[in-house]
Tab-separated table of C-alpha atoms and ligand atoms in Angstrom:
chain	number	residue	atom	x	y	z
A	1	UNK	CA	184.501	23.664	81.384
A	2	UNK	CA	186.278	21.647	84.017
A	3	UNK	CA	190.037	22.406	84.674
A	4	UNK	CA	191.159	18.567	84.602
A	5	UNK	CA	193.560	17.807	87.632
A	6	UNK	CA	196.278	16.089	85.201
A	7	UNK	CA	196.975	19.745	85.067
A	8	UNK	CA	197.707	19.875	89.041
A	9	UNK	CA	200.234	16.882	88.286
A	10	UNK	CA	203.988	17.607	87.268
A	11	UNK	CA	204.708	15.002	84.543
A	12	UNK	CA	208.399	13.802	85.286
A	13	UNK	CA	209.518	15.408	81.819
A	14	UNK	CA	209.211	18.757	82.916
A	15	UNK	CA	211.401	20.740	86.344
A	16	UNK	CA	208.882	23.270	86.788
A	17	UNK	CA	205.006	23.485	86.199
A	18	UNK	CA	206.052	26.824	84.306
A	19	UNK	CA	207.913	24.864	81.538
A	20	UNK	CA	205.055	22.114	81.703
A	21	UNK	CA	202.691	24.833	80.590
A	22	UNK	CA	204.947	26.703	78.514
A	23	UNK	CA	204.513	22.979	76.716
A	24	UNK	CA	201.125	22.899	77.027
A	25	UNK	CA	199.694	25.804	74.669
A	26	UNK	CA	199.415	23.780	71.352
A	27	UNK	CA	197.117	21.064	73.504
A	28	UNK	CA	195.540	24.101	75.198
A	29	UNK	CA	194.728	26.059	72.264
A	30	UNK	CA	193.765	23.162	70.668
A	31	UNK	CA	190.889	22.766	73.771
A	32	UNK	CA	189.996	26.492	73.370
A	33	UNK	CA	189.561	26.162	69.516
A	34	UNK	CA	187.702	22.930	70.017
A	35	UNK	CA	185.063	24.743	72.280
A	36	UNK	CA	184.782	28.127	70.439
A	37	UNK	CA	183.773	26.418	66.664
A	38	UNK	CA	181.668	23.718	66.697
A	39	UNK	CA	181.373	22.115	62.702
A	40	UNK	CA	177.583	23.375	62.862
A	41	UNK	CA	178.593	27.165	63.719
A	42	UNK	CA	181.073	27.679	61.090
A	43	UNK	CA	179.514	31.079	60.558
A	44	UNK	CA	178.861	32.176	64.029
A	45	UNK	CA	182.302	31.780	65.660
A	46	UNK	CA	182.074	31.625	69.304
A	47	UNK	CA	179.524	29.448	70.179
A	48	UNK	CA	177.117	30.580	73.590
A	49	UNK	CA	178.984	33.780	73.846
A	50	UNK	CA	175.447	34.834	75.751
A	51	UNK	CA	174.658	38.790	74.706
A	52	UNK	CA	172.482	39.181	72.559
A	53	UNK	CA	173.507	40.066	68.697
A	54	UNK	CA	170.712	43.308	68.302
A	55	UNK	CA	173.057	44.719	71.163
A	56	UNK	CA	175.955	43.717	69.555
A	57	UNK	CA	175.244	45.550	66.514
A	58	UNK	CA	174.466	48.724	68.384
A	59	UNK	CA	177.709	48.437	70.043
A	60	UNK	CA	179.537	51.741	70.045
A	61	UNK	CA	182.615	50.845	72.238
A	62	UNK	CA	184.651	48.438	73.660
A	63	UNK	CA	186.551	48.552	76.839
A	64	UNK	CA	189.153	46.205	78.027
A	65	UNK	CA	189.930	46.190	81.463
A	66	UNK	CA	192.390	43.748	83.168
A	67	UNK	CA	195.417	43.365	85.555
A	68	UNK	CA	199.465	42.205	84.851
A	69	UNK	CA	199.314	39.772	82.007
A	70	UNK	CA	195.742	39.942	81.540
A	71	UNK	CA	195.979	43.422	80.158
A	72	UNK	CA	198.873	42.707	78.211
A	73	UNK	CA	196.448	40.231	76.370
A	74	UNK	CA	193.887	42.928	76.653
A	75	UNK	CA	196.117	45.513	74.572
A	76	UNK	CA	196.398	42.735	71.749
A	77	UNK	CA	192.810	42.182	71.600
A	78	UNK	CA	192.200	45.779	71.432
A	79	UNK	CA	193.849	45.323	67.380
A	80	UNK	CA	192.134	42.509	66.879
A	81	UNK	CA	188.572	43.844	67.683
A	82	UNK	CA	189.536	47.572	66.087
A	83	UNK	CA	190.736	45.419	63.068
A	84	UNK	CA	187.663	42.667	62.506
A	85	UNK	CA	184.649	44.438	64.033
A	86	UNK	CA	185.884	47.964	63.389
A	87	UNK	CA	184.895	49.593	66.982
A	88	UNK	CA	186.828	51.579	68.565
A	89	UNK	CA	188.227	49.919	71.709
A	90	UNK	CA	190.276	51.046	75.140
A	91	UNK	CA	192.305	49.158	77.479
A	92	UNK	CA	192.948	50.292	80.412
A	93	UNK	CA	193.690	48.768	84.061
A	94	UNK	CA	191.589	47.086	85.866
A	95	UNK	CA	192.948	49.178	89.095
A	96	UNK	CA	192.838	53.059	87.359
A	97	UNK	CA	189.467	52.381	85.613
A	98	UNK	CA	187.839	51.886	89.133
A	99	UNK	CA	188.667	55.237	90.304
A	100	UNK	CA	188.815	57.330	87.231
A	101	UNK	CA	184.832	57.467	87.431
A	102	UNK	CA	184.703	57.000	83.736
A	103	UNK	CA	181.937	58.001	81.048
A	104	UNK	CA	178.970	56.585	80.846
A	105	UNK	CA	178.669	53.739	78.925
A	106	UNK	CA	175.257	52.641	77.512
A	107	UNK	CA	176.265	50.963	74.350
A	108	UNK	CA	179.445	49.816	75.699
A	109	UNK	CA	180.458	46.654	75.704
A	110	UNK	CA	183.231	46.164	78.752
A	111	UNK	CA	185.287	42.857	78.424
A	112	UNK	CA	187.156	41.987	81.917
A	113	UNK	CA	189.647	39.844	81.390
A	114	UNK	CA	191.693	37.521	84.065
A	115	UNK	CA	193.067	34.181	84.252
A	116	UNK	CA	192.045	33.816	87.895
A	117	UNK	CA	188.411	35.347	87.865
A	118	UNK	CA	189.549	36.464	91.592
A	119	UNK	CA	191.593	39.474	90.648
A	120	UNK	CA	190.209	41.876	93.323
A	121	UNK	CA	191.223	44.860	90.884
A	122	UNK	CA	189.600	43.027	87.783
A	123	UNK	CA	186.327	42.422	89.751
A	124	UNK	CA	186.164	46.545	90.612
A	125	UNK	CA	186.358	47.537	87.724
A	126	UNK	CA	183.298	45.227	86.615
A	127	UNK	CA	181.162	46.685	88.918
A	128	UNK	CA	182.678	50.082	87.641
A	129	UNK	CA	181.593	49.506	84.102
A	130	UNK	CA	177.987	47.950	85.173
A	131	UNK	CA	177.087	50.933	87.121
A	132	UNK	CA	178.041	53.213	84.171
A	133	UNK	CA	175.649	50.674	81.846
A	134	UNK	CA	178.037	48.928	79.806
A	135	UNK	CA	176.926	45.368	79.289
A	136	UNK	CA	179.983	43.091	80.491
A	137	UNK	CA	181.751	39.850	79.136
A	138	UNK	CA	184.336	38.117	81.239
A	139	UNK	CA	187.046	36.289	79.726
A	140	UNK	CA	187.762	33.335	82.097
A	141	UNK	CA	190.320	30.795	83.035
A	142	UNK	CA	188.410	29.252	86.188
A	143	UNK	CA	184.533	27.467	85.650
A	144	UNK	CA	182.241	29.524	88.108
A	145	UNK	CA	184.757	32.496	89.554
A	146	UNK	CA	183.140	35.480	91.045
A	147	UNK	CA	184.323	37.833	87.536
A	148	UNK	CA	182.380	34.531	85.579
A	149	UNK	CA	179.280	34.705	87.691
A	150	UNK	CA	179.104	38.691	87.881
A	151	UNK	CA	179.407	39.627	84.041
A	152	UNK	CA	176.608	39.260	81.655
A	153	UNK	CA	178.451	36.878	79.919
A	154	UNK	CA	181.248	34.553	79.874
A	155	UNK	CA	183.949	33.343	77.438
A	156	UNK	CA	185.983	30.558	79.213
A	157	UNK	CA	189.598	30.100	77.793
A	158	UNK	CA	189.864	26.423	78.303
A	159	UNK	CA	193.738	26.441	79.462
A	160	UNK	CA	193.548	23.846	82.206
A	161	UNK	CA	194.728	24.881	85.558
A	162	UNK	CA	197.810	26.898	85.747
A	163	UNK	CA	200.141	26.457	89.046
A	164	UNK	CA	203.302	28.663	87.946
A	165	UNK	CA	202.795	32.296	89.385
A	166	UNK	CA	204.166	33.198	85.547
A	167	UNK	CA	200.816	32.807	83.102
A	168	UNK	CA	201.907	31.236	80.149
A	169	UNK	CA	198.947	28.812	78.497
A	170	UNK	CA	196.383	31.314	80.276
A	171	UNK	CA	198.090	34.508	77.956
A	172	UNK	CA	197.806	32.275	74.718
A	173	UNK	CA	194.262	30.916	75.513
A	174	UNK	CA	193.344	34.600	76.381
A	175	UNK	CA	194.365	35.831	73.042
A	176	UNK	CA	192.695	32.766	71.444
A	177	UNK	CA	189.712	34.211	72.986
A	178	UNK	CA	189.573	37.454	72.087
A	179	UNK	CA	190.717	36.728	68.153
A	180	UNK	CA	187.415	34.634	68.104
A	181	UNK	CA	185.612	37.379	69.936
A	182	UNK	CA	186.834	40.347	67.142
A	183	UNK	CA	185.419	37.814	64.441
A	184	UNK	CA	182.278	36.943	66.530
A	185	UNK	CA	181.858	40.679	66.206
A	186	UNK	CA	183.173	41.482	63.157
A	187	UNK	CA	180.510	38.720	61.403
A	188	UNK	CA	177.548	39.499	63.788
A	189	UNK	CA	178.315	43.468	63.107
A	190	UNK	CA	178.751	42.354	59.262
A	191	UNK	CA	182.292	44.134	58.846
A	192	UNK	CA	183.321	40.908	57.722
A	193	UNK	CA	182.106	38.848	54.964
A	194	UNK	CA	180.967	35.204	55.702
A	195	UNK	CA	183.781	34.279	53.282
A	196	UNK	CA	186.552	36.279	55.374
A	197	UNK	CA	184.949	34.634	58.474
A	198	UNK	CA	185.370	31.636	57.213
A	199	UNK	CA	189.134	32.632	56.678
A	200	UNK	CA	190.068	33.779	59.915
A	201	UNK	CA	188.042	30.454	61.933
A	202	UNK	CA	190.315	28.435	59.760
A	203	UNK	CA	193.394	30.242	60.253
A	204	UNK	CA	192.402	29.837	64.185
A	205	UNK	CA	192.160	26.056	63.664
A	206	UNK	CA	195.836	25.937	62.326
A	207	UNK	CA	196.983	27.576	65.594
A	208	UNK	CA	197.833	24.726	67.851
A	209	UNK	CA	200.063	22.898	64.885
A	210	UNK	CA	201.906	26.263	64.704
A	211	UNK	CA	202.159	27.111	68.204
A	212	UNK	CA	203.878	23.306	68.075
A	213	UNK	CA	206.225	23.990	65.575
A	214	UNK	CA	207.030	27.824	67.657
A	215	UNK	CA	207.811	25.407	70.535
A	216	UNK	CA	211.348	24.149	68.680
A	217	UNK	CA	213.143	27.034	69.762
A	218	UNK	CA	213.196	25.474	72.935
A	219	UNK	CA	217.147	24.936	72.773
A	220	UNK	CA	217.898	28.238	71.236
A	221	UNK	CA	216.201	30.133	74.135
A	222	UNK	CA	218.446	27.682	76.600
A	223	UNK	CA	221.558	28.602	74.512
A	224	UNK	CA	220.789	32.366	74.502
A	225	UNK	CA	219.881	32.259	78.533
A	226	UNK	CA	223.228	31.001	79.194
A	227	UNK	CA	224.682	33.742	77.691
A	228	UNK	CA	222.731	36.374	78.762
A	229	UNK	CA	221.917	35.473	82.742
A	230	UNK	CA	223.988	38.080	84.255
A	231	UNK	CA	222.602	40.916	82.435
A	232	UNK	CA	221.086	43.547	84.744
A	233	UNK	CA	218.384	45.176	82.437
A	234	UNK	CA	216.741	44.057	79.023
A	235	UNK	CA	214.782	46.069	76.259
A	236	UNK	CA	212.121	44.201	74.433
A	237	UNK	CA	210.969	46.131	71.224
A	238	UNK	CA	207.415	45.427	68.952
A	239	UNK	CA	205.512	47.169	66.503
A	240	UNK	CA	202.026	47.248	66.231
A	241	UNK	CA	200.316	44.605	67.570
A	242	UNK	CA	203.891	43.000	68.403
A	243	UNK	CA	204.145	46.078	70.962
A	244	UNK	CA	201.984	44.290	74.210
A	245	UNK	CA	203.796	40.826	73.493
A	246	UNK	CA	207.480	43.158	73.892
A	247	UNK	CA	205.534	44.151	77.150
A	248	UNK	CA	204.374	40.763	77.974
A	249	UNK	CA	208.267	39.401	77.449
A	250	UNK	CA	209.858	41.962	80.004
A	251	UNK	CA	207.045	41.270	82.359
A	252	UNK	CA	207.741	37.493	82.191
A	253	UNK	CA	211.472	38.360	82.713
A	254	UNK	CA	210.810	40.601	86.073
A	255	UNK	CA	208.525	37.944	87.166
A	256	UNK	CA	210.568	35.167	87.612
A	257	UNK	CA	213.875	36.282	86.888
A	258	UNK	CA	214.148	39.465	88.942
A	259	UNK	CA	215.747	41.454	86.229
A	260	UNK	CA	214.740	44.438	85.234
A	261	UNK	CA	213.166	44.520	81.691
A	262	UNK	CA	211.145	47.391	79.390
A	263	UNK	CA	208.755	46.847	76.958
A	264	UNK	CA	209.025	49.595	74.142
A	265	UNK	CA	207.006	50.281	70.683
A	266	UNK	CA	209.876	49.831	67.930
A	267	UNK	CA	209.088	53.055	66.585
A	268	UNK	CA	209.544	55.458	69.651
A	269	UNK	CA	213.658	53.809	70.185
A	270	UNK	CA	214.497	57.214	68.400
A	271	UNK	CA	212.625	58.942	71.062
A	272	UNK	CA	214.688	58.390	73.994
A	273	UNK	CA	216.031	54.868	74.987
A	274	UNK	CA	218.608	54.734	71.872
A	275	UNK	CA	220.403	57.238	74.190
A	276	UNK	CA	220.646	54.431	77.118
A	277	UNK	CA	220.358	51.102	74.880
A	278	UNK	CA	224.490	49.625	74.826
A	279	UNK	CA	226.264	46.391	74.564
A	280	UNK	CA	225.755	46.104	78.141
A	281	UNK	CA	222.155	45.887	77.580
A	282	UNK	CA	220.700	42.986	75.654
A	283	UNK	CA	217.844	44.354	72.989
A	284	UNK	CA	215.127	41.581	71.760
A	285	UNK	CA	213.084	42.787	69.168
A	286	UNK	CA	210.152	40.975	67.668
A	287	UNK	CA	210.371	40.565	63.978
A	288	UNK	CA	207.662	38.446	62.629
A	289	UNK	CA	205.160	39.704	59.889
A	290	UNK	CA	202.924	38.305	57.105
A	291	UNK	CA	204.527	38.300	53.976
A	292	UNK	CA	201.228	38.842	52.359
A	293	UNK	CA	199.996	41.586	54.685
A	294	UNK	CA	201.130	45.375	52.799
A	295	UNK	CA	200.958	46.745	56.709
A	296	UNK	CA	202.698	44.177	58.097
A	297	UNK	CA	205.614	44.110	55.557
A	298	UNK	CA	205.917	47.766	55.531
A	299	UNK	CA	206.514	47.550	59.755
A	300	UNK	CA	208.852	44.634	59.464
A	301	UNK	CA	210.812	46.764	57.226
A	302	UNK	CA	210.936	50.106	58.925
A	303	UNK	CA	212.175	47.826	62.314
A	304	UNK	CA	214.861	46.030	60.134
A	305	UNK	CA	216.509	49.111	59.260
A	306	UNK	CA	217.006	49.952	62.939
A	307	UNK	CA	217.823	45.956	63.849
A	308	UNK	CA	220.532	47.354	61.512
A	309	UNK	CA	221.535	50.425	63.004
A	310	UNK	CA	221.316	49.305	67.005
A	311	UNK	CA	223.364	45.978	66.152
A	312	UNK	CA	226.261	48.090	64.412
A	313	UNK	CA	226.490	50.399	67.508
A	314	UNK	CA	227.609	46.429	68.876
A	315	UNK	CA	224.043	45.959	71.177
A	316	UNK	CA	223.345	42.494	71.569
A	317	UNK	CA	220.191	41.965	69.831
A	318	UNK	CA	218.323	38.809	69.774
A	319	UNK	CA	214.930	38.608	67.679
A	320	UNK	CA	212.050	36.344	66.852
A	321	UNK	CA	211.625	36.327	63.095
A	322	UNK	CA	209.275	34.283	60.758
A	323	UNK	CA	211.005	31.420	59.522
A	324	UNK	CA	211.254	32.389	55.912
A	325	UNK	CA	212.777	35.536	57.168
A	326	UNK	CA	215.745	33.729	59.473
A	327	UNK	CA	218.322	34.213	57.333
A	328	UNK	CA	217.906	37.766	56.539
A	329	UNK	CA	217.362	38.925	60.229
A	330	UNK	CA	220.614	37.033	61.489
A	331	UNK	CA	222.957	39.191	59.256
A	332	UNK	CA	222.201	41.230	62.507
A	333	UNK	CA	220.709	39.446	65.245
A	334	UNK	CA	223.142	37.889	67.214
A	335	UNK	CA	220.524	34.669	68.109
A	336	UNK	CA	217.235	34.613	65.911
A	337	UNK	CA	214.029	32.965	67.226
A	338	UNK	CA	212.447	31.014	63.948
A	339	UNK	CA	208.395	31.342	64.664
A	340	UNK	CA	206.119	30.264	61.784
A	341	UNK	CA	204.521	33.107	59.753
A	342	UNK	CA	200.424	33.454	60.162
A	343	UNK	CA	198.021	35.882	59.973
A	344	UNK	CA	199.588	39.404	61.399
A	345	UNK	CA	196.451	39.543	63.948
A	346	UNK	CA	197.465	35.376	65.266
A	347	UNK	CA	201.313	36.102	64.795
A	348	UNK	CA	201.402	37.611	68.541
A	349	UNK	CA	200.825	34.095	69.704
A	350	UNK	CA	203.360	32.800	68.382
A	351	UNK	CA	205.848	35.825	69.421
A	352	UNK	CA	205.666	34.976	72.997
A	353	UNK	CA	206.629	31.334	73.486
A	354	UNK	CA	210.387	31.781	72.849
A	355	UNK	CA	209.865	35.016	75.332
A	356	UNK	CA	208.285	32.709	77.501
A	357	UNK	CA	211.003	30.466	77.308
A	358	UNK	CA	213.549	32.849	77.581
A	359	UNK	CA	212.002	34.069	80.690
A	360	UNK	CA	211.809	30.524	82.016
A	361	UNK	CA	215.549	29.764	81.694
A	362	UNK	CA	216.909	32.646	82.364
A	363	UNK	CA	215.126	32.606	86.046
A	364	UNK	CA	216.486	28.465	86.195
A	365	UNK	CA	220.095	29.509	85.847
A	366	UNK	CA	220.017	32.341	88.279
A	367	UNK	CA	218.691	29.971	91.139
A	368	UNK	CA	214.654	31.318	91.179
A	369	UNK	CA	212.392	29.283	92.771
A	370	UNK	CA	210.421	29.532	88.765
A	371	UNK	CA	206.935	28.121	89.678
A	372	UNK	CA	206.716	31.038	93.375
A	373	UNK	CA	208.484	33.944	92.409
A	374	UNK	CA	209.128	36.184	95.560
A	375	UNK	CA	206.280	38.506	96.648
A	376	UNK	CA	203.986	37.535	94.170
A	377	UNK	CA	200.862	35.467	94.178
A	378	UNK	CA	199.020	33.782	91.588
A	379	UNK	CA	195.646	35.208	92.845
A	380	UNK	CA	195.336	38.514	94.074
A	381	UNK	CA	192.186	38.706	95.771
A	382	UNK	CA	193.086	42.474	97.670
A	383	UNK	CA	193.623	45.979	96.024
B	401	G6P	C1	198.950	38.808	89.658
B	401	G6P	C2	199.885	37.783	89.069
B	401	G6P	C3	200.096	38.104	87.564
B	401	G6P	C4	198.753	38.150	86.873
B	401	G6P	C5	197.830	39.182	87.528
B	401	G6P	C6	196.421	39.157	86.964
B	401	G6P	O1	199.569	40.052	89.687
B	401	G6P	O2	201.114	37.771	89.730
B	401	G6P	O3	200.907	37.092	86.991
B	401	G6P	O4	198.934	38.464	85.510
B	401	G6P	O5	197.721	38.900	88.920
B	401	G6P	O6	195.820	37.931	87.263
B	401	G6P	P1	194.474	37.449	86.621
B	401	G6P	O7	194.123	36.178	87.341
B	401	G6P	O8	193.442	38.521	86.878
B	401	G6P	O9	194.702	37.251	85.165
């Protein structure tokens, strides 16, 4: 994998190399797809993934340790892999793991995940897991970085260089990784069939069309960032697997917009922010789901009913909804996000590009220098 240097060029379309990226995740997932499923390997899913498939089976664990976005991605891929391969799996960051001195793990599989491969955190904790005996898998942005050349195996995400401090394409290549990782395990460790394998590659392969089609919000998110710049503390809300993206969304926010933001499961508002949530404080609350998923329609539900009951209390809520489901979520949602529906495991993908976007503006208007936030770096090669 070579990061091409187009990527180190800012095509005169874009302001920022953040929105360039932002732009860049249908042709980047489209890469990542490309590389993971070759025609010949329909069955196997990743190709080279490089540990061996007797150890594999054995597996009893997975751990997922990362830093910032990374482990955002990490907490998604944690449902995907409990979901397709049916192990039980931990994240946890990549700076606590190192000095937790954690159990033993001899048939433990440790993924470390980082755009950068430099995180100096990220790279601790690999050495952590190796000298408890977990065999190790790093999940990649950069050919050849120390976290690629230290695990026992590598899964590169393909992205193309990324300047902006903010990951974007890196987060959506990372969780194009790990879905293909969960059904890498999930056929090797034969808790999927070869038909439902078959299933889920294909539904990977119509990712980059819908991660496209995500990408037309682009004037909502401009619209709603007007109107919402001056606010001095967001709340972004998601069930399930939705939950890390809500996290990912208020990270992007404090990133590059200085703003303070929380990332909350839906379900625990009743447990203590409903007391501080008003209309000075705009709510976003993802809302997508599979129509065809029992699980995911019974969430969707349970967090329309309090969509309901926060926006009559007059809280500015914005959400991202399916498409099909528009309609119905803006009888409440005072600016609705129209994502295309997929697979509830691939719909987190989609989730975050209008956050993204959102992020992006919002940080425009208020005068940030987008691409170098203050006191942040893009690699983070101290503890
Ligand atoms: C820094 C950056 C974050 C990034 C994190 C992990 O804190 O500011 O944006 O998510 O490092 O980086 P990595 O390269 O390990 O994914």
């Amino acid at each position: 994998m070579k990061n091409k240097t187009k990527n180190d060029k800012l095509d005169p379309k874009f302001k920022h190399f953040m929105l360039q990226e932002i732009y860049a995740q249908p042709q980047a997932a489209m890469e990542a797809v490309t590389h993971y499923l070759s025609p010949e390997n329909q069955e196997k899913a990743i190709a080279g993934i490089a540990l061996d498939e007797k150890h594999l089976r054995e597996l009893e664990r997975v751990v997922i340790l990362a830093s910032g976005t990374s482990r955002h991605a990490g907490m998604v891929g944690e449902f995907m892999i409990e979901r397709l391969a049916r192990l039980p799996v931990d994240v946890d960051f990549a700076s606590q793991y190192c000095y937790r001195d954690p159990l033993a793990e001899p048939n433990g599989l440790a993924v470390l995940l980082s755009q950068s491969g430099t995180t100096a955190d990220t790279l601790l904790a690999l050495y952590e897991a190796k000298a408890k005996g977990a065999r190790t898998i790093a999940i990649c942005n950069v050919e050849d970085a120390p976290l690629a050349r230290e695990a026992d195996g590598v899964l590169y995400t393909h992205a193309g260089k990324e300047i902006a401090v903010a990951a974007t394409k890196s987060f959506t290549a990372q969780l194009t990784a790990l879905f293909a990782l969960g059904v890498h395990l999930g056929h090797t460790r034969r808790t999927l069939t070869t038909h439902e394998t078959r299933e889920h590659l294909d539904s990977l392969m119509q990712l980059p069309e819908k991660i496209e089609a995500a990408l037309g919000c682009g004037e909502l998110t401009h619209k709603c960032a007007v109107s919402m710049k001056d606010a001095t503390s967001f709340l972004f809300l998601g069930r399930d697997i939705s939950y890390p993206i809500a996290l990912e969304g208020a990270l992007k926010l404090k990133e590059t917009s200085y703003i303070h933001a929380e990332g909350m499961p839906t379900g625990e508002m009743k447990h203590g922010p409903n007391a501080m949530v008003d209309e000075r404080m705009p709510v976003v609350m993802l809302l997508t789901r599979n129509a065809m998923d029992a699980g995911s329609n019974l969430r969707w539900e349970k967090s329309m009913v309090l969509l309901e009951q926060v926006a009559a209390r007059g809280v500015h809520v914005n959400a991202v909804a399916c498409m099909e489901d528009a309609e119905a979520v803006a009888k409440h949602a005072a600016m609705v996000f129209a994502v295309p529906s997929a697979p509830a495991l691939l719909l987190p993908v989609l989730e975050i590009i209008p956050l993204q976007l959102l992020a992006y503006h919002i940080a425009v208007l208020r005068g940030v220098n987008v691409d170098k936030p203050r006191n942040l770096s893009k690699s983070v090669t101290v503890e």
